[in-house]
Amino acid sequence: EPEVTQTPSHQVTQMGQEVILRCVPISNHLYFYWYRQILGQKVEFLVSFYNNEISEKSEIFDDQFSVERPDGSNFTLKIRSTKLEDSAMYFCASSARTGNNSPLHFGNGTRLTVT
Amino acid sequence: GESVGLHLPTLSVQEGDNSIINCAYSNSASDYFIWYKQESGKGPQFIIDIRSNMDKRQGQRVTVLLNKTVKHLSLQIAATQPGDSAVYFCVIRMNTGFQKLVFGTGTRLLVSP
């Protein structure tokens, strides 16, 4: 079964550094998403992306965050200047369509630790 | 705003028993409800979904019930197996046209042999 793959599985970075989290969505999917989960808390929506632009973003997704689909297969999340509170699991997801009967498929996440 | 909460943080059952995981939500405008399962070290995995114009949907060993009157959603797992041990999330989709999902806090299901 096709999968969403994320790299790296664990990223450690120093506060103030830039970090790029990478994702390869399922190949025929058109909609892409980032969610995050701070340890012990809920999974939270960050951003959705379609047709090479952001379709919706949450309040968490401020100017320090950006997303890009640099080629036909990768989808990246960049955090420009990491803060301690950015430490979390970051999940990439994709869906074939938006709407019912098109569930999101999640990757296994990248654990980001900011020291 | 919207909120989704589960009734129990942990549910312990014996292998072979039926499990029922409950969830309450606050946003009556939600049109689509989903259950996800998360095993340790993995991302959320889709289990089953239900639209707001339905009150019951069945899958393989799982049934989702929706009561819009009291804003309550439940997941029933028949003949629970040790492999069902995971955190189960009740999730609602906001009517934004895109898949902005609001996750509940999760119930950890522990299945003992």
Short mmCIF file of N, CA and C in Angstrom, two decimals, chain A residues 40-113:
data_model
loop_
_atom_site.label_atom_id
_atom_site.label_comp_id
_atom_site.label_asym_id
_atom_site.label_seq_id
_atom_site.Cartn_x
_atom_site.Cartn_y
_atom_site.Cartn_z
N GLY A 40 2.40 14.89 24.49
CA GLY A 40 1.30 14.82 25.45
C GLY A 40 0.10 15.67 25.10
N GLN A 41 0.15 16.33 23.94
CA GLN A 41 -0.97 17.20 23.55
C GLN A 41 -1.64 16.69 22.27
N LYS A 42 -2.63 17.46 21.82
CA LYS A 42 -3.40 17.04 20.65
C LYS A 42 -2.59 17.22 19.36
N VAL A 43 -3.02 16.51 18.35
CA VAL A 43 -2.51 16.74 17.00
C VAL A 43 -3.17 18.03 16.49
N GLU A 44 -2.34 18.96 16.00
CA GLU A 44 -2.85 20.28 15.59
C GLU A 44 -2.57 20.54 14.11
N PHE A 45 -3.54 21.10 13.43
CA PHE A 45 -3.39 21.48 12.04
C PHE A 45 -2.44 22.68 11.90
N LEU A 46 -1.56 22.60 10.93
CA LEU A 46 -0.68 23.73 10.62
C LEU A 46 -1.07 24.39 9.30
N VAL A 47 -1.09 23.59 8.23
CA VAL A 47 -1.25 24.18 6.91
C VAL A 47 -1.74 23.13 5.91
N SER A 48 -2.50 23.59 4.93
CA SER A 48 -2.86 22.74 3.79
C SER A 48 -2.37 23.41 2.52
N PHE A 49 -2.10 22.60 1.50
CA PHE A 49 -1.40 23.07 0.30
C PHE A 49 -1.98 22.37 -0.91
N TYR A 50 -2.34 23.18 -1.91
CA TYR A 50 -2.92 22.59 -3.12
C TYR A 50 -2.57 23.47 -4.30
N ASN A 51 -2.25 22.87 -5.40
CA ASN A 51 -1.99 23.61 -6.63
C ASN A 51 -0.88 24.65 -6.43
N ASN A 52 0.14 24.22 -5.69
CA ASN A 52 1.33 25.03 -5.45
C ASN A 52 1.10 26.30 -4.64
N GLU A 53 0.05 26.28 -3.83
CA GLU A 53 -0.12 27.39 -2.92
C GLU A 53 -0.82 26.94 -1.65
N ILE A 54 -0.64 27.74 -0.61
CA ILE A 54 -1.29 27.45 0.65
C ILE A 54 -2.78 27.71 0.51
N SER A 55 -3.59 26.72 0.92
CA SER A 55 -5.04 26.90 0.85
C SER A 55 -5.61 27.32 2.19
N GLU A 56 -4.97 26.90 3.27
CA GLU A 56 -5.41 27.31 4.59
C GLU A 56 -4.25 27.13 5.56
N LYS A 57 -4.18 28.00 6.56
CA LYS A 57 -3.17 27.84 7.59
C LYS A 57 -3.76 28.22 8.94
N SER A 58 -3.14 27.68 10.00
CA SER A 58 -3.62 27.97 11.34
C SER A 58 -2.83 29.14 11.92
N GLU A 59 -3.25 29.56 13.12
CA GLU A 59 -2.55 30.66 13.80
C GLU A 59 -1.12 30.27 14.16
N ILE A 60 -0.87 28.97 14.32
CA ILE A 60 0.47 28.51 14.66
C ILE A 60 1.42 28.81 13.51
N PHE A 61 0.94 28.71 12.30
CA PHE A 61 1.75 28.83 11.08
C PHE A 61 2.03 30.30 10.81
N ASP A 62 3.00 30.85 11.56
CA ASP A 62 3.31 32.28 11.40
C ASP A 62 4.43 32.47 10.37
N ASP A 63 5.00 33.66 10.35
CA ASP A 63 6.00 33.99 9.32
C ASP A 63 7.29 33.15 9.43
N GLN A 64 7.47 32.47 10.53
CA GLN A 64 8.65 31.62 10.67
C GLN A 64 8.52 30.31 9.91
N PHE A 65 7.30 29.99 9.51
CA PHE A 65 7.03 28.74 8.81
C PHE A 65 6.82 29.00 7.32
N SER A 66 7.26 28.05 6.52
CA SER A 66 6.92 28.09 5.10
C SER A 66 6.87 26.67 4.57
N VAL A 67 6.13 26.49 3.48
CA VAL A 67 6.05 25.18 2.84
C VAL A 67 6.36 25.35 1.37
N GLU A 68 6.82 24.23 0.80
CA GLU A 68 7.21 24.28 -0.60
C GLU A 68 7.08 22.89 -1.19
N ARG A 69 6.75 22.88 -2.48
CA ARG A 69 6.79 21.62 -3.23
C ARG A 69 7.82 21.86 -4.33
N PRO A 70 9.09 21.62 -4.02
CA PRO A 70 10.16 22.02 -4.93
C PRO A 70 10.23 21.23 -6.23
N ASP A 71 9.66 20.03 -6.21
CA ASP A 71 9.65 19.21 -7.42
C ASP A 71 8.36 18.40 -7.42
N GLY A 72 8.27 17.42 -8.26
CA GLY A 72 7.01 16.69 -8.37
C GLY A 72 6.75 15.69 -7.27
N SER A 73 7.72 15.52 -6.36
CA SER A 73 7.52 14.46 -5.37
C SER A 73 7.66 14.92 -3.93
N ASN A 74 8.47 15.94 -3.66
CA ASN A 74 8.72 16.33 -2.28
C ASN A 74 7.82 17.46 -1.83
N PHE A 75 7.57 17.47 -0.53
CA PHE A 75 6.79 18.55 0.11
C PHE A 75 7.53 18.87 1.40
N THR A 76 7.96 20.13 1.56
CA THR A 76 8.81 20.46 2.70
C THR A 76 8.17 21.49 3.61
N LEU A 77 8.55 21.41 4.87
CA LEU A 77 8.18 22.42 5.87
C LEU A 77 9.48 23.02 6.39
N LYS A 78 9.59 24.34 6.29
CA LYS A 78 10.78 25.03 6.78
C LYS A 78 10.40 25.88 7.97
N ILE A 79 11.22 25.80 9.00
CA ILE A 79 11.09 26.71 10.13
C ILE A 79 12.35 27.56 10.12
N ARG A 80 12.18 28.87 9.96
CA ARG A 80 13.32 29.75 9.70
C ARG A 80 14.24 29.90 10.90
N SER A 81 13.70 30.16 12.05
CA SER A 81 14.49 30.39 13.25
C SER A 81 13.78 29.67 14.39
N THR A 82 14.24 28.46 14.67
CA THR A 82 13.51 27.60 15.59
C THR A 82 13.52 28.14 17.03
N LYS A 83 12.42 27.88 17.71
CA LYS A 83 12.28 28.23 19.12
C LYS A 83 12.11 26.94 19.92
N LEU A 84 12.34 27.04 21.21
CA LEU A 84 12.19 25.85 22.06
C LEU A 84 10.80 25.24 21.93
N GLU A 85 9.79 26.12 21.81
CA GLU A 85 8.40 25.64 21.76
C GLU A 85 8.03 25.01 20.42
N ASP A 86 8.95 25.02 19.46
CA ASP A 86 8.72 24.31 18.20
C ASP A 86 8.99 22.81 18.34
N SER A 87 9.55 22.40 19.45
CA SER A 87 9.82 20.97 19.68
C SER A 87 8.49 20.21 19.67
N ALA A 88 8.40 19.23 18.78
CA ALA A 88 7.15 18.49 18.59
C ALA A 88 7.38 17.40 17.56
N MET A 89 6.37 16.54 17.40
CA MET A 89 6.32 15.62 16.25
C MET A 89 5.61 16.36 15.13
N TYR A 90 6.19 16.35 13.96
CA TYR A 90 5.59 17.00 12.80
C TYR A 90 5.16 15.91 11.82
N PHE A 91 3.88 15.91 11.51
CA PHE A 91 3.32 14.91 10.61
C PHE A 91 2.94 15.55 9.28
N CYS A 92 3.39 14.93 8.22
CA CYS A 92 2.96 15.28 6.88
C CYS A 92 1.80 14.36 6.50
N ALA A 93 0.87 14.86 5.72
CA ALA A 93 -0.25 14.05 5.25
C ALA A 93 -0.59 14.44 3.83
N SER A 94 -1.26 13.53 3.13
CA SER A 94 -1.74 13.85 1.79
C SER A 94 -3.08 13.19 1.57
N SER A 95 -3.84 13.73 0.63
CA SER A 95 -5.11 13.14 0.25
C SER A 95 -5.29 13.29 -1.25
N ALA A 96 -6.07 12.36 -1.82
CA ALA A 96 -6.28 12.38 -3.27
C ALA A 96 -7.13 13.58 -3.68
N ARG A 97 -8.13 13.84 -2.85
CA ARG A 97 -9.05 14.95 -3.12
C ARG A 97 -9.34 15.62 -1.79
N THR A 98 -10.12 16.64 -1.83
CA THR A 98 -10.64 17.18 -0.59
C THR A 98 -12.10 16.79 -0.53
N GLY A 99 -12.57 16.47 0.66
CA GLY A 99 -13.96 16.06 0.77
C GLY A 99 -14.10 14.66 1.34
N ASN A 100 -15.33 14.23 1.38
CA ASN A 100 -15.63 12.92 1.94
C ASN A 100 -15.00 11.82 1.10
N ASN A 101 -14.83 10.69 1.73
CA ASN A 101 -14.28 9.51 1.06
C ASN A 101 -12.87 9.75 0.52
N SER A 102 -12.19 10.73 1.04
CA SER A 102 -10.80 10.94 0.66
C SER A 102 -10.01 11.25 1.92
N PRO A 103 -9.78 10.23 2.73
CA PRO A 103 -9.13 10.47 4.01
C PRO A 103 -7.68 10.90 3.86
N LEU A 104 -7.19 11.58 4.89
CA LEU A 104 -5.78 11.93 4.93
C LEU A 104 -4.95 10.71 5.31
N HIS A 105 -3.84 10.57 4.60
CA HIS A 105 -2.86 9.53 4.91
C HIS A 105 -1.66 10.24 5.53
N PHE A 106 -1.32 9.82 6.74
CA PHE A 106 -0.23 10.47 7.47
C PHE A 106 1.06 9.67 7.36
N GLY A 107 2.17 10.41 7.39
CA GLY A 107 3.46 9.77 7.54
C GLY A 107 3.72 9.45 9.01
N ASN A 108 4.88 8.84 9.28
CA ASN A 108 5.20 8.47 10.65
C ASN A 108 5.85 9.60 11.45
N GLY A 109 6.02 10.74 10.83
CA GLY A 109 6.42 11.92 11.58
C GLY A 109 7.91 12.14 11.66
N THR A 110 8.28 13.39 11.92
CA THR A 110 9.64 13.77 12.27
C THR A 110 9.60 14.37 13.66
N ARG A 111 10.39 13.78 14.55
CA ARG A 111 10.47 14.37 15.90
C ARG A 111 11.51 15.48 15.88
N LEU A 112 11.07 16.71 16.10
CA LEU A 112 11.97 17.87 16.13
C LEU A 112 12.25 18.24 17.58
N THR A 113 13.52 18.27 17.93
CA THR A 113 13.94 18.67 19.26
C THR A 113 14.80 19.92 19.13
#
